[in-house]
PDB file of N, CA, C and O in Angstrom:
ATOM      1  N   UNK A   1     137.348 172.599  61.970  1.00 79.00           N
ATOM      2  CA  UNK A   1     136.388 172.297  60.927  1.00 79.00           C
ATOM      3  C   UNK A   1     135.321 171.342  61.466  1.00 79.00           C
ATOM      4  O   UNK A   1     135.630 170.465  62.264  1.00 79.00           O
ATOM      5  N   UNK A   2     134.111 171.514  61.013  1.00 83.00           N
ATOM      6  CA  UNK A   2     133.035 170.599  61.358  1.00 83.00           C
ATOM      7  C   UNK A   2     132.061 170.535  60.189  1.00 83.00           C
ATOM      8  O   UNK A   2     131.983 171.451  59.382  1.00 83.00           O
ATOM      9  N   UNK A   3     131.352 169.438  60.094  1.00 85.00           N
ATOM     10  CA  UNK A   3     130.399 169.237  59.016  1.00 85.00           C
ATOM     11  C   UNK A   3     128.981 169.335  59.565  1.00 85.00           C
ATOM     12  O   UNK A   3     128.679 168.776  60.609  1.00 85.00           O
ATOM     13  N   UNK A   4     128.134 170.052  58.848  1.00 85.00           N
ATOM     14  CA  UNK A   4     126.747 170.228  59.252  1.00 85.00           C
ATOM     15  C   UNK A   4     125.828 169.667  58.176  1.00 85.00           C
ATOM     16  O   UNK A   4     126.072 169.848  56.985  1.00 85.00           O
ATOM     17  N   UNK A   5     124.771 169.000  58.620  1.00 81.00           N
ATOM     18  CA  UNK A   5     123.786 168.463  57.674  1.00 81.00           C
ATOM     19  C   UNK A   5     122.606 169.411  57.485  1.00 81.00           C
ATOM     20  O   UNK A   5     121.708 169.129  56.697  1.00 81.00           O
ATOM     21  N   UNK A   6     122.621 170.537  58.228  1.00 85.00           N
ATOM     22  CA  UNK A   6     121.536 171.505  58.089  1.00 85.00           C
ATOM     23  C   UNK A   6     122.059 172.905  58.382  1.00 85.00           C
ATOM     24  O   UNK A   6     123.104 173.073  58.999  1.00 85.00           O
ATOM     25  N   UNK A   7     121.318 173.893  57.921  1.00 89.00           N
ATOM     26  CA  UNK A   7     121.640 175.277  58.254  1.00 89.00           C
ATOM     27  C   UNK A   7     120.984 175.584  59.593  1.00 89.00           C
ATOM     28  O   UNK A   7     119.757 175.557  59.702  1.00 89.00           O
ATOM     29  N   UNK A   8     121.800 175.837  60.601  1.00 91.00           N
ATOM     30  CA  UNK A   8     121.261 176.122  61.923  1.00 91.00           C
ATOM     31  C   UNK A   8     122.324 176.784  62.784  1.00 91.00           C
ATOM     32  O   UNK A   8     123.486 176.911  62.380  1.00 91.00           O
ATOM     33  N   UNK A   9     121.921 177.203  63.976  1.00 94.00           N
ATOM     34  CA  UNK A   9     122.854 177.804  64.925  1.00 94.00           C
ATOM     35  C   UNK A   9     123.728 176.727  65.547  1.00 94.00           C
ATOM     36  O   UNK A   9     123.257 175.631  65.849  1.00 94.00           O
ATOM     37  N   UNK A  10     124.982 177.064  65.751  1.00 94.00           N
ATOM     38  CA  UNK A  10     125.942 176.172  66.393  1.00 94.00           C
ATOM     39  C   UNK A  10     126.576 176.935  67.549  1.00 94.00           C
ATOM     40  O   UNK A  10     126.917 178.117  67.417  1.00 94.00           O
ATOM     41  N   UNK A  11     126.694 176.280  68.678  1.00 95.00           N
ATOM     42  CA  UNK A  11     127.348 176.857  69.848  1.00 95.00           C
ATOM     43  C   UNK A  11     128.723 176.219  70.002  1.00 95.00           C
ATOM     44  O   UNK A  11     128.848 174.991  69.988  1.00 95.00           O
ATOM     45  N   UNK A  12     129.752 177.041  70.131  1.00 96.00           N
ATOM     46  CA  UNK A  12     131.113 176.579  70.345  1.00 96.00           C
ATOM     47  C   UNK A  12     131.539 177.015  71.743  1.00 96.00           C
ATOM     48  O   UNK A  12     131.375 178.182  72.099  1.00 96.00           O
ATOM     49  N   UNK A  13     132.058 176.094  72.534  1.00 97.00           N
ATOM     50  CA  UNK A  13     132.502 176.401  73.891  1.00 97.00           C
ATOM     51  C   UNK A  13     133.897 175.840  74.089  1.00 97.00           C
ATOM     52  O   UNK A  13     134.190 174.717  73.662  1.00 97.00           O
ATOM     53  N   UNK A  14     134.752 176.610  74.758  1.00 97.00           N
ATOM     54  CA  UNK A  14     136.098 176.154  75.083  1.00 97.00           C
ATOM     55  C   UNK A  14     136.205 176.015  76.593  1.00 97.00           C
ATOM     56  O   UNK A  14     135.820 176.922  77.343  1.00 97.00           O
ATOM     57  N   UNK A  15     136.745 174.858  77.033  1.00 98.00           N
ATOM     58  CA  UNK A  15     136.921 174.558  78.452  1.00 98.00           C
ATOM     59  C   UNK A  15     138.380 174.229  78.723  1.00 98.00           C
ATOM     60  O   UNK A  15     139.069 173.661  77.867  1.00 98.00           O
ATOM     61  N   UNK A  16     138.840 174.554  79.929  1.00 97.00           N
ATOM     62  CA  UNK A  16     140.184 174.133  80.317  1.00 97.00           C
ATOM     63  C   UNK A  16     140.135 172.699  80.831  1.00 97.00           C
ATOM     64  O   UNK A  16     139.068 172.072  80.874  1.00 97.00           O
ATOM     65  N   UNK A  17     141.286 172.178  81.240  1.00 95.00           N
ATOM     66  CA  UNK A  17     141.380 170.774  81.671  1.00 95.00           C
ATOM     67  C   UNK A  17     140.575 170.505  82.940  1.00 95.00           C
ATOM     68  O   UNK A  17     140.229 169.356  83.225  1.00 95.00           O
ATOM     69  N   UNK A  18     140.243 171.555  83.691  1.00 97.00           N
ATOM     70  CA  UNK A  18     139.456 171.400  84.918  1.00 97.00           C
ATOM     71  C   UNK A  18     137.961 171.555  84.676  1.00 97.00           C
ATOM     72  O   UNK A  18     137.158 171.443  85.598  1.00 97.00           O
ATOM     73  N   UNK A  19     137.579 171.836  83.434  1.00 97.00           N
ATOM     74  CA  UNK A  19     136.162 171.960  83.099  1.00 97.00           C
ATOM     75  C   UNK A  19     135.613 173.364  83.182  1.00 97.00           C
ATOM     76  O   UNK A  19     134.416 173.567  83.009  1.00 97.00           O
ATOM     77  N   UNK A  20     136.473 174.359  83.418  1.00 98.00           N
ATOM     78  CA  UNK A  20     136.021 175.750  83.486  1.00 98.00           C
ATOM     79  C   UNK A  20     135.844 176.293  82.074  1.00 98.00           C
ATOM     80  O   UNK A  20     136.735 176.188  81.244  1.00 98.00           O
ATOM     81  N   UNK A  21     134.665 176.872  81.815  1.00 97.00           N
ATOM     82  CA  UNK A  21     134.416 177.446  80.494  1.00 97.00           C
ATOM     83  C   UNK A  21     135.196 178.740  80.347  1.00 97.00           C
ATOM     84  O   UNK A  21     135.094 179.640  81.174  1.00 97.00           O
ATOM     85  N   UNK A  22     135.988 178.840  79.284  1.00 96.00           N
ATOM     86  CA  UNK A  22     136.840 179.995  79.051  1.00 96.00           C
ATOM     87  C   UNK A  22     136.330 180.901  77.948  1.00 96.00           C
ATOM     88  O   UNK A  22     136.751 182.045  77.831  1.00 96.00           O
ATOM     89  N   UNK A  23     135.443 180.394  77.114  1.00 94.00           N
ATOM     90  CA  UNK A  23     134.919 181.194  76.024  1.00 94.00           C
ATOM     91  C   UNK A  23     133.809 180.473  75.312  1.00 94.00           C
ATOM     92  O   UNK A  23     133.659 179.261  75.441  1.00 94.00           O
ATOM     93  N   UNK A  24     133.019 181.242  74.576  1.00 94.00           N
ATOM     94  CA  UNK A  24     131.942 180.647  73.788  1.00 94.00           C
ATOM     95  C   UNK A  24     131.647 181.550  72.603  1.00 94.00           C
ATOM     96  O   UNK A  24     131.977 182.735  72.600  1.00 94.00           O
ATOM     97  N   UNK A  25     131.048 180.951  71.598  1.00 94.00           N
ATOM     98  CA  UNK A  25     130.721 181.673  70.375  1.00 94.00           C
ATOM     99  C   UNK A  25     129.516 180.997  69.741  1.00 94.00           C
ATOM    100  O   UNK A  25     129.433 179.778  69.695  1.00 94.00           O
ATOM    101  N   UNK A  26     128.576 181.792  69.253  1.00 95.00           N
ATOM    102  CA  UNK A  26     127.411 181.280  68.539  1.00 95.00           C
ATOM    103  C   UNK A  26     127.557 181.676  67.078  1.00 95.00           C
ATOM    104  O   UNK A  26     127.806 182.849  66.772  1.00 95.00           O
ATOM    105  N   UNK A  27     127.437 180.689  66.191  1.00 93.00           N
ATOM    106  CA  UNK A  27     127.617 180.943  64.760  1.00 93.00           C
ATOM    107  C   UNK A  27     126.507 180.262  63.970  1.00 93.00           C
ATOM    108  O   UNK A  27     125.853 179.342  64.453  1.00 93.00           O
ATOM    109  N   UNK A  28     126.310 180.710  62.752  1.00 92.00           N
ATOM    110  CA  UNK A  28     125.361 180.070  61.839  1.00 92.00           C
ATOM    111  C   UNK A  28     126.122 179.097  60.955  1.00 92.00           C
ATOM    112  O   UNK A  28     127.082 179.485  60.292  1.00 92.00           O
ATOM    113  N   UNK A  29     125.709 177.845  60.970  1.00 91.00           N
ATOM    114  CA  UNK A  29     126.359 176.815  60.166  1.00 91.00           C
ATOM    115  C   UNK A  29     125.670 176.688  58.817  1.00 91.00           C
ATOM    116  O   UNK A  29     124.449 176.825  58.711  1.00 91.00           O
ATOM    117  N   UNK A  30     126.467 176.427  57.809  1.00 89.00           N
ATOM    118  CA  UNK A  30     125.959 176.120  56.474  1.00 89.00           C
ATOM    119  C   UNK A  30     125.984 174.613  56.286  1.00 89.00           C
ATOM    120  O   UNK A  30     126.713 173.905  56.982  1.00 89.00           O
ATOM    121  N   UNK A  31     125.222 174.118  55.343  1.00 91.00           N
ATOM    122  CA  UNK A  31     125.261 172.693  55.030  1.00 91.00           C
ATOM    123  C   UNK A  31     126.637 172.368  54.458  1.00 91.00           C
ATOM    124  O   UNK A  31     127.146 173.088  53.608  1.00 91.00           O
ATOM    125  N   UNK A  32     127.242 171.303  54.964  1.00 92.00           N
ATOM    126  CA  UNK A  32     128.559 170.885  54.496  1.00 92.00           C
ATOM    127  C   UNK A  32     129.648 171.277  55.477  1.00 92.00           C
ATOM    128  O   UNK A  32     129.407 171.449  56.668  1.00 92.00           O
ATOM    129  N   UNK A  33     130.857 171.452  54.962  1.00 92.00           N
ATOM    130  CA  UNK A  33     132.015 171.746  55.793  1.00 92.00           C
ATOM    131  C   UNK A  33     132.017 173.200  56.226  1.00 92.00           C
ATOM    132  O   UNK A  33     131.842 174.100  55.406  1.00 92.00           O
ATOM    133  N   UNK A  34     132.203 173.428  57.514  1.00 88.00           N
ATOM    134  CA  UNK A  34     132.255 174.766  58.086  1.00 88.00           C
ATOM    135  C   UNK A  34     133.601 174.942  58.775  1.00 88.00           C
ATOM    136  O   UNK A  34     134.162 174.007  59.328  1.00 88.00           O
ATOM    137  N   UNK A  35     134.095 176.177  58.785  1.00 89.00           N
ATOM    138  CA  UNK A  35     135.373 176.480  59.399  1.00 89.00           C
ATOM    139  C   UNK A  35     135.219 177.728  60.258  1.00 89.00           C
ATOM    140  O   UNK A  35     134.753 178.761  59.771  1.00 89.00           O
ATOM    141  N   UNK A  36     135.573 177.640  61.510  1.00 88.00           N
ATOM    142  CA  UNK A  36     135.530 178.777  62.428  1.00 88.00           C
ATOM    143  C   UNK A  36     136.887 178.946  63.074  1.00 88.00           C
ATOM    144  O   UNK A  36     137.522 177.966  63.468  1.00 88.00           O
ATOM    145  N   UNK A  37     137.346 180.171  63.175  1.00 89.00           N
ATOM    146  CA  UNK A  37     138.591 180.468  63.870  1.00 89.00           C
ATOM    147  C   UNK A  37     138.270 181.002  65.258  1.00 89.00           C
ATOM    148  O   UNK A  37     137.442 181.901  65.402  1.00 89.00           O
ATOM    149  N   UNK A  38     138.911 180.430  66.249  1.00 89.00           N
ATOM    150  CA  UNK A  38     138.741 180.876  67.625  1.00 89.00           C
ATOM    151  C   UNK A  38     140.087 181.373  68.127  1.00 89.00           C
ATOM    152  O   UNK A  38     141.096 180.683  67.997  1.00 89.00           O
ATOM    153  N   UNK A  39     140.107 182.562  68.694  1.00 91.00           N
ATOM    154  CA  UNK A  39     141.350 183.148  69.187  1.00 91.00           C
ATOM    155  C   UNK A  39     141.689 182.574  70.556  1.00 91.00           C
ATOM    156  O   UNK A  39     140.989 182.830  71.528  1.00 91.00           O
ATOM    157  N   UNK A  40     142.748 181.785  70.613  1.00 93.00           N
ATOM    158  CA  UNK A  40     143.203 181.210  71.884  1.00 93.00           C
ATOM    159  C   UNK A  40     144.570 181.773  72.264  1.00 93.00           C
ATOM    160  O   UNK A  40     145.254 181.214  73.111  1.00 93.00           O
ATOM    161  N   UNK A  41     144.943 182.890  71.657  1.00 93.00           N
ATOM    162  CA  UNK A  41     146.267 183.463  71.893  1.00 93.00           C
ATOM    163  C   UNK A  41     146.485 183.888  73.341  1.00 93.00           C
ATOM    164  O   UNK A  41     147.626 183.899  73.805  1.00 93.00           O
ATOM    165  N   UNK A  42     145.421 184.218  74.052  1.00 94.00           N
ATOM    166  CA  UNK A  42     145.577 184.642  75.450  1.00 94.00           C
ATOM    167  C   UNK A  42     145.595 183.465  76.423  1.00 94.00           C
ATOM    168  O   UNK A  42     145.844 183.657  77.608  1.00 94.00           O
ATOM    169  N   UNK A  43     145.348 182.255  75.929  1.00 96.00           N
ATOM    170  CA  UNK A  43     145.346 181.066  76.786  1.00 96.00           C
ATOM    171  C   UNK A  43     146.777 180.635  77.070  1.00 96.00           C
ATOM    172  O   UNK A  43     147.644 180.708  76.197  1.00 96.00           O
ATOM    173  N   UNK A  44     147.013 180.135  78.263  1.00 96.00           N
ATOM    174  CA  UNK A  44     148.306 179.567  78.619  1.00 96.00           C
ATOM    175  C   UNK A  44     148.495 178.249  77.866  1.00 96.00           C
ATOM    176  O   UNK A  44     147.515 177.594  77.505  1.00 96.00           O
ATOM    177  N   UNK A  45     149.743 177.857  77.617  1.00 97.00           N
ATOM    178  CA  UNK A  45     149.966 176.545  76.995  1.00 97.00           C
ATOM    179  C   UNK A  45     149.320 175.444  77.840  1.00 97.00           C
ATOM    180  O   UNK A  45     149.349 175.498  79.076  1.00 97.00           O
ATOM    181  N   UNK A  46     148.730 174.469  77.186  1.00 97.00           N
ATOM    182  CA  UNK A  46     148.095 173.374  77.903  1.00 97.00           C
ATOM    183  C   UNK A  46     147.033 172.688  77.085  1.00 97.00           C
ATOM    184  O   UNK A  46     146.875 172.932  75.890  1.00 97.00           O
ATOM    185  N   UNK A  47     146.265 171.825  77.757  1.00 98.00           N
ATOM    186  CA  UNK A  47     145.210 171.044  77.116  1.00 98.00           C
ATOM    187  C   UNK A  47     143.859 171.735  77.323  1.00 98.00           C
ATOM    188  O   UNK A  47     143.546 172.191  78.430  1.00 98.00           O
ATOM    189  N   UNK A  48     143.079 171.777  76.259  1.00 98.00           N
ATOM    190  CA  UNK A  48     141.758 172.396  76.281  1.00 98.00           C
ATOM    191  C   UNK A  48     140.776 171.501  75.542  1.00 98.00           C
ATOM    192  O   UNK A  48     141.175 170.596  74.819  1.00 98.00           O
ATOM    193  N   UNK A  49     139.493 171.792  75.727  1.00 98.00           N
ATOM    194  CA  UNK A  49     138.435 171.037  75.061  1.00 98.00           C
ATOM    195  C   UNK A  49     137.510 172.006  74.341  1.00 98.00           C
ATOM    196  O   UNK A  49     137.099 173.015  74.901  1.00 98.00           O
ATOM    197  N   UNK A  50     137.187 171.681  73.090  1.00 96.00           N
ATOM    198  CA  UNK A  50     136.238 172.439  72.288  1.00 96.00           C
ATOM    199  C   UNK A  50     134.978 171.608  72.167  1.00 96.00           C
ATOM    200  O   UNK A  50     135.021 170.467  71.700  1.00 96.00           O
ATOM    201  N   UNK A  51     133.855 172.167  72.596  1.00 97.00           N
ATOM    202  CA  UNK A  51     132.567 171.499  72.469  1.00 97.00           C
ATOM    203  C   UNK A  51     131.750 172.218  71.403  1.00 97.00           C
ATOM    204  O   UNK A  51     131.608 173.443  71.446  1.00 97.00           O
ATOM    205  N   UNK A  52     131.255 171.439  70.444  1.00 94.00           N
ATOM    206  CA  UNK A  52     130.426 171.961  69.365  1.00 94.00           C
ATOM    207  C   UNK A  52     129.027 171.389  69.559  1.00 94.00           C
ATOM    208  O   UNK A  52     128.854 170.175  69.588  1.00 94.00           O
ATOM    209  N   UNK A  53     128.040 172.276  69.719  1.00 95.00           N
ATOM    210  CA  UNK A  53     126.659 171.840  69.937  1.00 95.00           C
ATOM    211  C   UNK A  53     125.774 172.375  68.821  1.00 95.00           C
ATOM    212  O   UNK A  53     125.746 173.578  68.559  1.00 95.00           O
ATOM    213  N   UNK A  54     125.076 171.444  68.166  1.00 93.00           N
ATOM    214  CA  UNK A  54     124.129 171.797  67.104  1.00 93.00           C
ATOM    215  C   UNK A  54     122.882 170.953  67.307  1.00 93.00           C
ATOM    216  O   UNK A  54     122.915 169.734  67.122  1.00 93.00           O
ATOM    217  N   UNK A  55     121.812 171.600  67.703  1.00 90.00           N
ATOM    218  CA  UNK A  55     120.579 170.858  67.994  1.00 90.00           C
ATOM    219  C   UNK A  55     120.816 169.901  69.142  1.00 90.00           C
ATOM    220  O   UNK A  55     121.312 170.287  70.194  1.00 90.00           O
ATOM    221  N   UNK A  56     120.487 168.620  68.933  1.00 92.00           N
ATOM    222  CA  UNK A  56     120.675 167.635  69.999  1.00 92.00           C
ATOM    223  C   UNK A  56     121.993 166.873  69.853  1.00 92.00           C
ATOM    224  O   UNK A  56     122.203 165.853  70.510  1.00 92.00           O
ATOM    225  N   UNK A  57     122.889 167.367  68.987  1.00 92.00           N
ATOM    226  CA  UNK A  57     124.196 166.738  68.778  1.00 92.00           C
ATOM    227  C   UNK A  57     125.286 167.563  69.457  1.00 92.00           C
ATOM    228  O   UNK A  57     125.351 168.774  69.275  1.00 92.00           O
ATOM    229  N   UNK A  58     126.116 166.890  70.255  1.00 95.00           N
ATOM    230  CA  UNK A  58     127.248 167.532  70.915  1.00 95.00           C
ATOM    231  C   UNK A  58     128.506 166.731  70.631  1.00 95.00           C
ATOM    232  O   UNK A  58     128.527 165.519  70.807  1.00 95.00           O
ATOM    233  N   UNK A  59     129.532 167.435  70.184  1.00 94.00           N
ATOM    234  CA  UNK A  59     130.828 166.817  69.898  1.00 94.00           C
ATOM    235  C   UNK A  59     131.879 167.567  70.708  1.00 94.00           C
ATOM    236  O   UNK A  59     131.892 168.801  70.721  1.00 94.00           O
ATOM    237  N   UNK A  60     132.756 166.839  71.378  1.00 97.00           N
ATOM    238  CA  UNK A  60     133.839 167.450  72.131  1.00 97.00           C
ATOM    239  C   UNK A  60     135.173 166.928  71.597  1.00 97.00           C
ATOM    240  O   UNK A  60     135.348 165.725  71.430  1.00 97.00           O
ATOM    241  N   UNK A  61     136.073 167.865  71.321  1.00 95.00           N
ATOM    242  CA  UNK A  61     137.399 167.536  70.813  1.00 95.00           C
ATOM    243  C   UNK A  61     138.457 168.148  71.726  1.00 95.00           C
ATOM    244  O   UNK A  61     138.317 169.282  72.167  1.00 95.00           O
ATOM    245  N   UNK A  62     139.513 167.388  71.986  1.00 97.00           N
ATOM    246  CA  UNK A  62     140.627 167.880  72.780  1.00 97.00           C
ATOM    247  C   UNK A  62     141.620 168.567  71.853  1.00 97.00           C
ATOM    248  O   UNK A  62     141.831 168.135  70.730  1.00 97.00           O
ATOM    249  N   UNK A  63     142.242 169.678  72.337  1.00 96.00           N
ATOM    250  CA  UNK A  63     143.337 170.283  71.579  1.00 96.00           C
ATOM    251  C   UNK A  63     144.394 170.784  72.562  1.00 96.00           C
ATOM    252  O   UNK A  63     144.117 171.049  73.727  1.00 96.00           O
ATOM    253  N   UNK A  64     145.614 170.877  72.058  1.00 96.00           N
ATOM    254  CA  UNK A  64     146.752 171.320  72.849  1.00 96.00           C
ATOM    255  C   UNK A  64     147.226 172.661  72.317  1.00 96.00           C
ATOM    256  O   UNK A  64     147.457 172.808  71.112  1.00 96.00           O
ATOM    257  N   UNK A  65     147.356 173.635  73.206  1.00 96.00           N
ATOM    258  CA  UNK A  65     147.948 174.915  72.833  1.00 96.00           C
ATOM    259  C   UNK A  65     149.393 174.897  73.304  1.00 96.00           C
ATOM    260  O   UNK A  65     149.664 174.640  74.466  1.00 96.00           O
ATOM    261  N   UNK A  66     150.291 175.136  72.382  1.00 93.00           N
ATOM    262  CA  UNK A  66     151.716 175.112  72.741  1.00 93.00           C
ATOM    263  C   UNK A  66     152.225 176.503  73.023  1.00 93.00           C
ATOM    264  O   UNK A  66     151.671 177.477  72.648  1.00 93.00           O
TER     265      UNK A  66
END
């Protein structure tokens, strides 16, 4: 989940622990709370990073796939 203050394009990128990009998705964000599902079922268990980019704002969150 992420919150957007404007309607605009958002880029989602997934990286492994070594910084290799494993996937990306471009979506249209609505004002307020947004929810996107990303399929990580083919990823091996481990630590990954999700980067959300909207305009000049970039947020990176760590997640663990078990």
